[in-house]
């Protein structure tokens, strides 16, 4: 495929609520580095739901001026901006500002703002795979059941205690001990349909995340597939045992865990017309059936040159 130019002006969607530092602190640092490099740029600040509107504006400007759309924020912000960019065939760049930053880390993008900006200035375009659940994009993962509930609880704890990994882990422990609900799903894969009960269905599109928790199918992402994970109905202390396995990189070894590769997966919820879904940390409702699939076109990502790449950790 012919790649577009990547040396045009930068249109930066910056989320004022991502990460530990406020946008008012981050934006001047980015501007100073870009100014020193004589790189044309424009900031489009966004708050909460305003990210979608800012992303659309950035795409329109980048089309007009042969520019690059940049997302400065966490995985949720990156998802919202990528959703607007992928259909436009424009270059896309990331300046990570969130808590976990799985997408940026997977592609070797530095986590420190100054280093990320410097890497962006000489970055190279690379097509990367995206996933879809119905018409919603996901770059890291999409899920239903327990995981969306965990994310909602995590956000509630972060509002009270601050945005940090320890707070996120605390929220996860509380959710695992408390949650009792199970999902009744009918899953169609490669022409076969199976109906089952599970606390969660998780579909991953991020090699780093899947490797860290110990899912053997993680390399299948490099072959144009997604990876699904399901649990047998378990509760309480058994859930904590799975959490520990995941922390040790051994989740895939558990007898109560099933994982498999897919290009397309259809999920029906016989008891629910609409179901809560999480994609890259954002929770919303979609109408059943759900169709998980690899997006037909890649995201054109600006990735650091080898000498500026940070190894995923």
mmCIF file of C-alpha atoms in Angstrom:
data_model
loop_
_atom_site.group_PDB
_atom_site.id
_atom_site.type_symbol
_atom_site.label_atom_id
_atom_site.label_comp_id
_atom_site.label_asym_id
_atom_site.label_seq_id
_atom_site.Cartn_x
_atom_site.Cartn_y
_atom_site.Cartn_z
ATOM 1 C CA UNK A 1 0.000 0.000 0.000
ATOM 2 C CA UNK A 2 1.104 3.583 -0.696
ATOM 3 C CA UNK A 3 1.612 5.445 2.561
ATOM 4 C CA UNK A 4 0.684 9.126 2.923
ATOM 5 C CA UNK A 5 3.160 11.846 3.829
ATOM 6 C CA UNK A 6 4.106 11.956 7.498
ATOM 7 C CA UNK A 7 6.026 15.237 7.648
ATOM 8 C CA UNK A 8 3.030 17.595 7.560
ATOM 9 C CA UNK A 9 1.639 19.755 10.381
ATOM 10 C CA UNK A 10 0.589 18.028 13.611
ATOM 11 C CA UNK A 11 -2.996 18.391 14.829
ATOM 12 C CA UNK A 12 -2.874 17.363 18.484
ATOM 13 C CA UNK A 13 -6.002 16.264 20.342
ATOM 14 C CA UNK A 14 -5.043 16.608 23.997
ATOM 15 C CA UNK A 15 -7.238 15.229 26.780
ATOM 16 C CA UNK A 16 -7.193 17.504 29.809
ATOM 17 C CA UNK A 17 -8.136 14.615 32.097
ATOM 18 C CA UNK A 18 -5.615 11.901 31.165
ATOM 19 C CA UNK A 19 -2.739 10.800 33.376
ATOM 20 C CA UNK A 20 -1.341 12.274 36.560
ATOM 21 C CA UNK A 21 -0.385 15.644 35.037
ATOM 22 C CA UNK A 22 -2.840 18.244 33.780
ATOM 23 C CA UNK A 23 -2.893 19.312 30.121
ATOM 24 C CA UNK A 24 -1.966 22.844 31.192
ATOM 25 C CA UNK A 25 1.428 21.433 32.272
ATOM 26 C CA UNK A 26 1.929 19.082 29.324
ATOM 27 C CA UNK A 27 0.880 21.330 26.449
ATOM 28 C CA UNK A 28 3.601 24.019 26.906
ATOM 29 C CA UNK A 29 6.297 21.306 26.994
ATOM 30 C CA UNK A 30 5.053 19.779 23.764
ATOM 31 C CA UNK A 31 4.749 23.195 22.137
ATOM 32 C CA UNK A 32 8.302 24.186 23.134
ATOM 33 C CA UNK A 33 9.810 21.009 21.675
ATOM 34 C CA UNK A 34 7.854 21.278 18.426
ATOM 35 C CA UNK A 35 8.650 24.978 18.153
ATOM 36 C CA UNK A 36 12.360 24.316 18.614
ATOM 37 C CA UNK A 37 12.166 21.754 15.803
ATOM 38 C CA UNK A 38 10.246 24.213 13.610
ATOM 39 C CA UNK A 39 7.392 21.689 13.205
ATOM 40 C CA UNK A 40 3.997 23.244 12.460
ATOM 41 C CA UNK A 41 1.339 22.180 14.954
ATOM 42 C CA UNK A 42 -2.012 23.055 16.469
ATOM 43 C CA UNK A 43 -3.588 21.883 19.746
ATOM 44 C CA UNK A 44 -7.233 20.871 20.007
ATOM 45 C CA UNK A 45 -7.927 20.559 23.775
ATOM 46 C CA UNK A 46 -10.779 18.290 24.835
ATOM 47 C CA UNK A 47 -12.601 17.473 28.065
ATOM 48 C CA UNK A 48 -14.485 14.197 28.526
ATOM 49 C CA UNK A 49 -16.937 13.627 25.657
ATOM 50 C CA UNK A 50 -15.362 16.505 23.753
ATOM 51 C CA UNK A 51 -12.584 14.201 22.561
ATOM 52 C CA UNK A 52 -14.768 12.874 19.723
ATOM 53 C CA UNK A 53 -15.558 16.355 18.396
ATOM 54 C CA UNK A 54 -11.907 17.427 18.687
ATOM 55 C CA UNK A 55 -10.812 14.282 16.826
ATOM 56 C CA UNK A 56 -13.200 14.994 13.955
ATOM 57 C CA UNK A 57 -11.901 18.545 13.726
ATOM 58 C CA UNK A 58 -8.313 17.275 13.696
ATOM 59 C CA UNK A 59 -9.136 14.850 10.875
ATOM 60 C CA UNK A 60 -10.743 17.618 8.801
ATOM 61 C CA UNK A 61 -7.722 19.882 9.270
ATOM 62 C CA UNK A 62 -5.243 17.093 8.515
ATOM 63 C CA UNK A 63 -7.094 16.265 5.293
ATOM 64 C CA UNK A 64 -6.959 19.886 4.184
ATOM 65 C CA UNK A 65 -3.279 20.382 5.009
ATOM 66 C CA UNK A 66 -1.825 16.878 4.495
ATOM 67 C CA UNK A 67 -1.120 16.664 8.195
ATOM 68 C CA UNK A 68 -0.833 14.120 10.988
ATOM 69 C CA UNK A 69 -3.477 13.536 13.668
ATOM 70 C CA UNK A 70 -1.959 13.129 17.137
ATOM 71 C CA UNK A 71 -3.652 11.777 20.290
ATOM 72 C CA UNK A 72 -2.192 12.997 23.595
ATOM 73 C CA UNK A 73 -3.850 10.982 26.343
ATOM 74 C CA UNK A 74 -4.501 7.498 27.685
ATOM 75 C CA UNK A 75 -5.794 4.420 25.858
ATOM 76 C CA UNK A 76 -9.387 5.734 25.909
ATOM 77 C CA UNK A 77 -8.372 9.021 24.276
ATOM 78 C CA UNK A 78 -6.203 7.198 21.758
ATOM 79 C CA UNK A 79 -9.173 4.952 20.901
ATOM 80 C CA UNK A 80 -11.526 7.904 20.328
ATOM 81 C CA UNK A 81 -9.072 9.695 18.050
ATOM 82 C CA UNK A 82 -8.135 6.507 16.171
ATOM 83 C CA UNK A 83 -11.845 5.857 15.527
ATOM 84 C CA UNK A 84 -11.997 9.140 13.608
ATOM 85 C CA UNK A 85 -8.663 8.644 11.827
ATOM 86 C CA UNK A 86 -8.749 5.062 10.569
ATOM 87 C CA UNK A 87 -11.364 5.574 7.867
ATOM 88 C CA UNK A 88 -9.621 8.716 6.608
ATOM 89 C CA UNK A 89 -6.331 7.002 5.780
ATOM 90 C CA UNK A 90 -4.346 9.683 7.589
ATOM 91 C CA UNK A 91 -1.121 9.288 9.602
ATOM 92 C CA UNK A 92 -1.784 8.818 13.307
ATOM 93 C CA UNK A 93 0.580 9.478 16.209
ATOM 94 C CA UNK A 94 0.449 9.013 19.971
ATOM 95 C CA UNK A 95 1.846 10.970 22.932
ATOM 96 C CA UNK A 96 0.970 8.676 25.878
ATOM 97 C CA UNK A 97 -0.481 10.366 28.988
ATOM 98 C CA UNK A 98 -2.577 7.650 30.673
ATOM 99 C CA UNK A 99 -2.130 5.115 33.462
ATOM 100 C CA UNK A 100 -1.301 1.899 31.587
ATOM 101 C CA UNK A 101 -0.665 3.061 27.991
ATOM 102 C CA UNK A 102 -0.679 -0.450 26.520
ATOM 103 C CA UNK A 103 -1.007 0.775 22.949
ATOM 104 C CA UNK A 104 1.956 3.142 23.070
ATOM 105 C CA UNK A 105 4.140 0.715 24.993
ATOM 106 C CA UNK A 106 3.446 -2.102 22.531
ATOM 107 C CA UNK A 107 4.724 0.012 19.649
ATOM 108 C CA UNK A 108 7.859 1.223 21.419
ATOM 109 C CA UNK A 109 6.657 4.794 21.990
ATOM 110 C CA UNK A 110 8.409 6.425 24.981
ATOM 111 C CA UNK A 111 6.186 7.089 27.990
ATOM 112 C CA UNK A 112 7.861 10.350 28.961
ATOM 113 C CA UNK A 113 6.362 13.285 27.084
ATOM 114 C CA UNK A 114 9.646 14.886 26.028
ATOM 115 C CA UNK A 115 11.065 11.609 24.678
ATOM 116 C CA UNK A 116 7.783 10.793 22.916
ATOM 117 C CA UNK A 117 7.767 14.164 21.133
ATOM 118 C CA UNK A 118 11.376 13.750 20.002
ATOM 119 C CA UNK A 119 10.611 10.257 18.719
ATOM 120 C CA UNK A 120 7.565 11.566 16.858
ATOM 121 C CA UNK A 121 9.633 14.147 14.974
ATOM 122 C CA UNK A 122 11.549 11.414 13.146
ATOM 123 C CA UNK A 123 8.991 8.590 13.340
ATOM 124 C CA UNK A 124 8.168 6.203 10.504
ATOM 125 C CA UNK A 125 4.728 5.128 9.270
ATOM 126 C CA UNK A 126 3.680 1.545 9.915
ATOM 127 C CA UNK A 127 0.278 -0.117 9.301
ATOM 128 C CA UNK A 128 -1.010 -1.678 12.542
ATOM 129 C CA UNK A 129 -4.007 -3.896 13.172
ATOM 130 C CA UNK A 130 -7.210 -2.618 14.772
ATOM 131 C CA UNK A 131 -10.200 -4.577 16.038
ATOM 132 C CA UNK A 132 -13.910 -3.863 15.733
ATOM 133 C CA UNK A 133 -16.877 -4.795 17.895
ATOM 134 C CA UNK A 134 -19.829 -3.953 15.682
ATOM 135 C CA UNK A 135 -18.743 -0.523 14.411
ATOM 136 C CA UNK A 136 -16.663 0.437 17.459
ATOM 137 C CA UNK A 137 -12.889 0.371 17.157
ATOM 138 C CA UNK A 138 -10.563 -1.160 19.735
ATOM 139 C CA UNK A 139 -6.782 -1.145 19.753
ATOM 140 C CA UNK A 140 -6.077 -2.910 23.067
ATOM 141 C CA UNK A 141 -9.135 -4.961 24.000
ATOM 142 C CA UNK A 142 -12.920 -5.180 24.003
ATOM 143 C CA UNK A 143 -14.957 -7.132 26.524
ATOM 144 C CA UNK A 144 -18.286 -7.759 28.201
ATOM 145 C CA UNK A 145 -19.339 -8.986 31.607
ATOM 146 C CA UNK A 146 -16.922 -8.698 34.506
ATOM 147 C CA UNK A 147 -14.332 -6.492 32.807
ATOM 148 C CA UNK A 148 -16.646 -3.532 32.019
ATOM 149 C CA UNK A 149 -17.863 -3.643 35.625
ATOM 150 C CA UNK A 150 -14.265 -3.627 36.829
ATOM 151 C CA UNK A 151 -13.531 -0.570 34.671
ATOM 152 C CA UNK A 152 -16.523 1.343 36.038
ATOM 153 C CA UNK A 153 -15.501 0.540 39.608
ATOM 154 C CA UNK A 154 -11.918 1.563 38.829
ATOM 155 C CA UNK A 155 -13.028 4.969 37.567
ATOM 156 C CA UNK A 156 -15.119 5.500 40.705
ATOM 157 C CA UNK A 157 -12.100 4.727 42.906
ATOM 158 C CA UNK A 158 -9.838 6.965 40.819
ATOM 159 C CA UNK A 159 -12.198 9.900 41.277
ATOM 160 C CA UNK A 160 -11.883 9.463 45.039
ATOM 161 C CA UNK A 161 -8.251 8.347 45.421
ATOM 162 C CA UNK A 162 -6.452 9.584 42.318
ATOM 163 C CA UNK A 163 -5.287 8.049 39.047
ATOM 164 C CA UNK A 164 -2.559 5.486 39.678
ATOM 165 C CA UNK A 165 -1.845 1.807 39.152
ATOM 166 C CA UNK A 166 -2.174 0.906 42.881
ATOM 167 C CA UNK A 167 -5.655 2.474 42.937
ATOM 168 C CA UNK A 168 -6.597 0.553 39.772
ATOM 169 C CA UNK A 169 -5.418 -2.718 41.360
ATOM 170 C CA UNK A 170 -7.350 -2.015 44.573
ATOM 171 C CA UNK A 171 -10.530 -1.403 42.598
ATOM 172 C CA UNK A 172 -9.980 -4.643 40.714
ATOM 173 C CA UNK A 173 -9.664 -6.655 43.932
ATOM 174 C CA UNK A 174 -12.891 -5.211 45.332
ATOM 175 C CA UNK A 175 -14.786 -5.941 42.111
ATOM 176 C CA UNK A 176 -13.550 -9.532 41.897
ATOM 177 C CA UNK A 177 -14.619 -10.269 45.467
ATOM 178 C CA UNK A 178 -18.032 -8.649 45.073
ATOM 179 C CA UNK A 179 -19.213 -9.457 41.542
ATOM 180 C CA UNK A 180 -21.547 -12.462 41.171
ATOM 181 C CA UNK A 181 -23.303 -11.974 37.827
ATOM 182 C CA UNK A 182 -22.877 -14.417 34.927
ATOM 183 C CA UNK A 183 -23.504 -13.946 31.199
ATOM 184 C CA UNK A 184 -25.535 -16.339 29.049
ATOM 185 C CA UNK A 185 -23.940 -16.217 25.594
ATOM 186 C CA UNK A 186 -24.324 -18.004 22.274
ATOM 187 C CA UNK A 187 -21.023 -17.814 20.396
ATOM 188 C CA UNK A 188 -20.652 -18.472 16.662
ATOM 189 C CA UNK A 189 -17.129 -19.196 15.455
ATOM 190 C CA UNK A 190 -16.211 -20.654 12.059
ATOM 191 C CA UNK A 191 -19.750 -21.896 11.413
ATOM 192 C CA UNK A 192 -20.249 -23.571 14.809
ATOM 193 C CA UNK A 193 -22.441 -22.193 17.605
ATOM 194 C CA UNK A 194 -21.983 -22.916 21.319
ATOM 195 C CA UNK A 195 -24.171 -21.580 24.133
ATOM 196 C CA UNK A 196 -22.521 -21.174 27.513
ATOM 197 C CA UNK A 197 -22.399 -19.223 30.775
ATOM 198 C CA UNK A 198 -19.367 -17.127 31.716
ATOM 199 C CA UNK A 199 -18.566 -14.138 33.934
ATOM 200 C CA UNK A 200 -16.687 -12.409 31.095
ATOM 201 C CA UNK A 201 -15.642 -12.508 27.463
ATOM 202 C CA UNK A 202 -12.434 -10.637 26.656
ATOM 203 C CA UNK A 203 -11.118 -10.080 23.119
ATOM 204 C CA UNK A 204 -7.536 -8.842 22.930
ATOM 205 C CA UNK A 205 -5.629 -6.958 20.230
ATOM 206 C CA UNK A 206 -2.508 -6.064 22.214
ATOM 207 C CA UNK A 207 0.519 -8.369 22.242
ATOM 208 C CA UNK A 208 2.057 -6.801 25.357
ATOM 209 C CA UNK A 209 -1.060 -7.220 27.482
ATOM 210 C CA UNK A 210 -1.657 -10.813 26.401
ATOM 211 C CA UNK A 211 1.995 -11.772 26.889
ATOM 212 C CA UNK A 212 2.051 -10.228 30.363
ATOM 213 C CA UNK A 213 -0.864 -12.337 31.600
ATOM 214 C CA UNK A 214 0.409 -15.510 29.931
ATOM 215 C CA UNK A 215 -1.901 -16.201 26.967
ATOM 216 C CA UNK A 216 -0.217 -18.613 24.539
ATOM 217 C CA UNK A 217 -2.163 -17.359 21.511
ATOM 218 C CA UNK A 218 -0.688 -13.835 21.777
ATOM 219 C CA UNK A 219 1.606 -14.293 18.715
ATOM 220 C CA UNK A 220 -1.520 -14.815 16.550
ATOM 221 C CA UNK A 221 -2.025 -11.033 16.582
ATOM 222 C CA UNK A 222 0.950 -10.776 14.230
ATOM 223 C CA UNK A 223 -0.894 -13.066 11.791
ATOM 224 C CA UNK A 224 -3.966 -10.862 11.477
ATOM 225 C CA UNK A 225 -6.090 -12.418 14.208
ATOM 226 C CA UNK A 226 -7.628 -11.426 17.529
ATOM 227 C CA UNK A 227 -7.479 -13.495 20.720
ATOM 228 C CA UNK A 228 -10.513 -14.280 22.894
ATOM 229 C CA UNK A 229 -10.456 -15.302 26.559
ATOM 230 C CA UNK A 230 -13.399 -16.774 28.506
ATOM 231 C CA UNK A 231 -13.779 -18.042 32.063
ATOM 232 C CA UNK A 232 -15.881 -20.835 33.467
ATOM 233 C CA UNK A 233 -18.381 -19.649 36.109
ATOM 234 C CA UNK A 234 -16.281 -19.065 39.241
ATOM 235 C CA UNK A 235 -16.462 -16.676 42.202
ATOM 236 C CA UNK A 236 -14.680 -15.083 45.109
ATOM 237 C CA UNK A 237 -11.377 -16.654 46.037
ATOM 238 C CA UNK A 238 -11.163 -18.541 42.738
ATOM 239 C CA UNK A 239 -11.275 -15.190 40.960
ATOM 240 C CA UNK A 240 -8.456 -13.942 43.152
ATOM 241 C CA UNK A 241 -6.494 -17.035 42.210
ATOM 242 C CA UNK A 242 -6.890 -16.145 38.525
ATOM 243 C CA UNK A 243 -5.808 -12.586 39.260
ATOM 244 C CA UNK A 244 -2.638 -13.919 40.873
ATOM 245 C CA UNK A 245 -1.992 -16.212 37.908
ATOM 246 C CA UNK A 246 -2.375 -13.242 35.568
ATOM 247 C CA UNK A 247 0.050 -11.166 37.637
ATOM 248 C CA UNK A 248 2.571 -14.017 37.385
ATOM 249 C CA UNK A 249 2.042 -14.405 33.630
ATOM 250 C CA UNK A 250 0.340 -17.803 33.938
ATOM 251 C CA UNK A 251 -3.360 -17.100 33.345
ATOM 252 C CA UNK A 252 -3.518 -19.291 30.252
ATOM 253 C CA UNK A 253 -2.496 -22.350 32.306
ATOM 254 C CA UNK A 254 -5.630 -22.246 34.492
ATOM 255 C CA UNK A 255 -8.193 -25.005 33.862
ATOM 256 C CA UNK A 256 -11.018 -22.488 34.192
ATOM 257 C CA UNK A 257 -9.655 -20.299 31.359
ATOM 258 C CA UNK A 258 -10.321 -20.873 27.656
ATOM 259 C CA UNK A 259 -8.500 -18.873 24.985
ATOM 260 C CA UNK A 260 -8.614 -19.065 21.195
ATOM 261 C CA UNK A 261 -7.784 -17.107 18.026
ATOM 262 C CA UNK A 262 -10.323 -15.589 15.659
ATOM 263 C CA UNK A 263 -10.807 -13.401 12.640
ATOM 264 C CA UNK A 264 -14.511 -13.001 13.306
ATOM 265 C CA UNK A 265 -16.696 -13.941 16.262
ATOM 266 C CA UNK A 266 -20.461 -13.412 16.621
ATOM 267 C CA UNK A 267 -21.886 -13.244 20.152
ATOM 268 C CA UNK A 268 -25.616 -13.304 20.922
ATOM 269 C CA UNK A 269 -27.114 -12.552 24.323
ATOM 270 C CA UNK A 270 -30.508 -14.342 24.392
ATOM 271 C CA UNK A 271 -31.669 -12.525 27.545
ATOM 272 C CA UNK A 272 -30.473 -9.031 26.613
ATOM 273 C CA UNK A 273 -31.133 -6.827 23.598
ATOM 274 C CA UNK A 274 -28.432 -4.375 24.631
ATOM 275 C CA UNK A 275 -25.296 -5.249 26.527
ATOM 276 C CA UNK A 276 -22.578 -3.291 28.288
ATOM 277 C CA UNK A 277 -19.268 -3.414 26.420
ATOM 278 C CA UNK A 278 -15.840 -1.984 27.230
ATOM 279 C CA UNK A 279 -13.336 -0.994 24.549
ATOM 280 C CA UNK A 280 -9.894 0.331 25.516
ATOM 281 C CA UNK A 281 -11.122 1.389 28.945
ATOM 282 C CA UNK A 282 -14.343 3.130 27.816
ATOM 283 C CA UNK A 283 -17.741 1.577 28.679
ATOM 284 C CA UNK A 284 -20.863 1.857 26.497
ATOM 285 C CA UNK A 285 -23.899 -0.192 25.386
ATOM 286 C CA UNK A 286 -24.278 -2.053 22.064
ATOM 287 C CA UNK A 287 -27.184 -3.966 20.582
ATOM 288 C CA UNK A 288 -26.929 -7.765 20.348
ATOM 289 C CA UNK A 289 -25.629 -9.605 18.381
ATOM 290 C CA UNK A 290 -22.050 -8.423 18.797
ATOM 291 C CA UNK A 291 -19.578 -9.054 16.022
ATOM 292 C CA UNK A 292 -15.878 -9.005 16.898
ATOM 293 C CA UNK A 293 -13.543 -8.834 13.890
ATOM 294 C CA UNK A 294 -10.285 -7.491 12.562
ATOM 295 C CA UNK A 295 -10.824 -4.070 10.969
ATOM 296 C CA UNK A 296 -10.604 -4.268 7.157
ATOM 297 C CA UNK A 297 -8.078 -1.426 7.014
ATOM 298 C CA UNK A 298 -5.077 -0.815 9.276
ATOM 299 C CA UNK A 299 -4.270 2.237 11.337
ATOM 300 C CA UNK A 300 -1.308 4.150 9.859
ATOM 301 C CA UNK A 301 0.743 4.646 13.002
ATOM 302 C CA UNK A 302 3.836 6.823 13.448
ATOM 303 C CA UNK A 303 6.333 4.579 15.256
ATOM 304 C CA UNK A 304 9.802 5.528 16.567
ATOM 305 C CA UNK A 305 12.917 4.704 14.593
ATOM 306 C CA UNK A 306 14.735 1.648 15.981
ATOM 307 C CA UNK A 307 17.283 3.791 17.855
ATOM 308 C CA UNK A 308 14.485 5.715 19.640
ATOM 309 C CA UNK A 309 12.196 2.784 20.292
ATOM 310 C CA UNK A 310 11.542 1.770 23.908
ATOM 311 C CA UNK A 311 11.233 -1.977 24.461
ATOM 312 C CA UNK A 312 7.767 -2.946 25.818
ATOM 313 C CA UNK A 313 7.733 -3.607 29.555
#
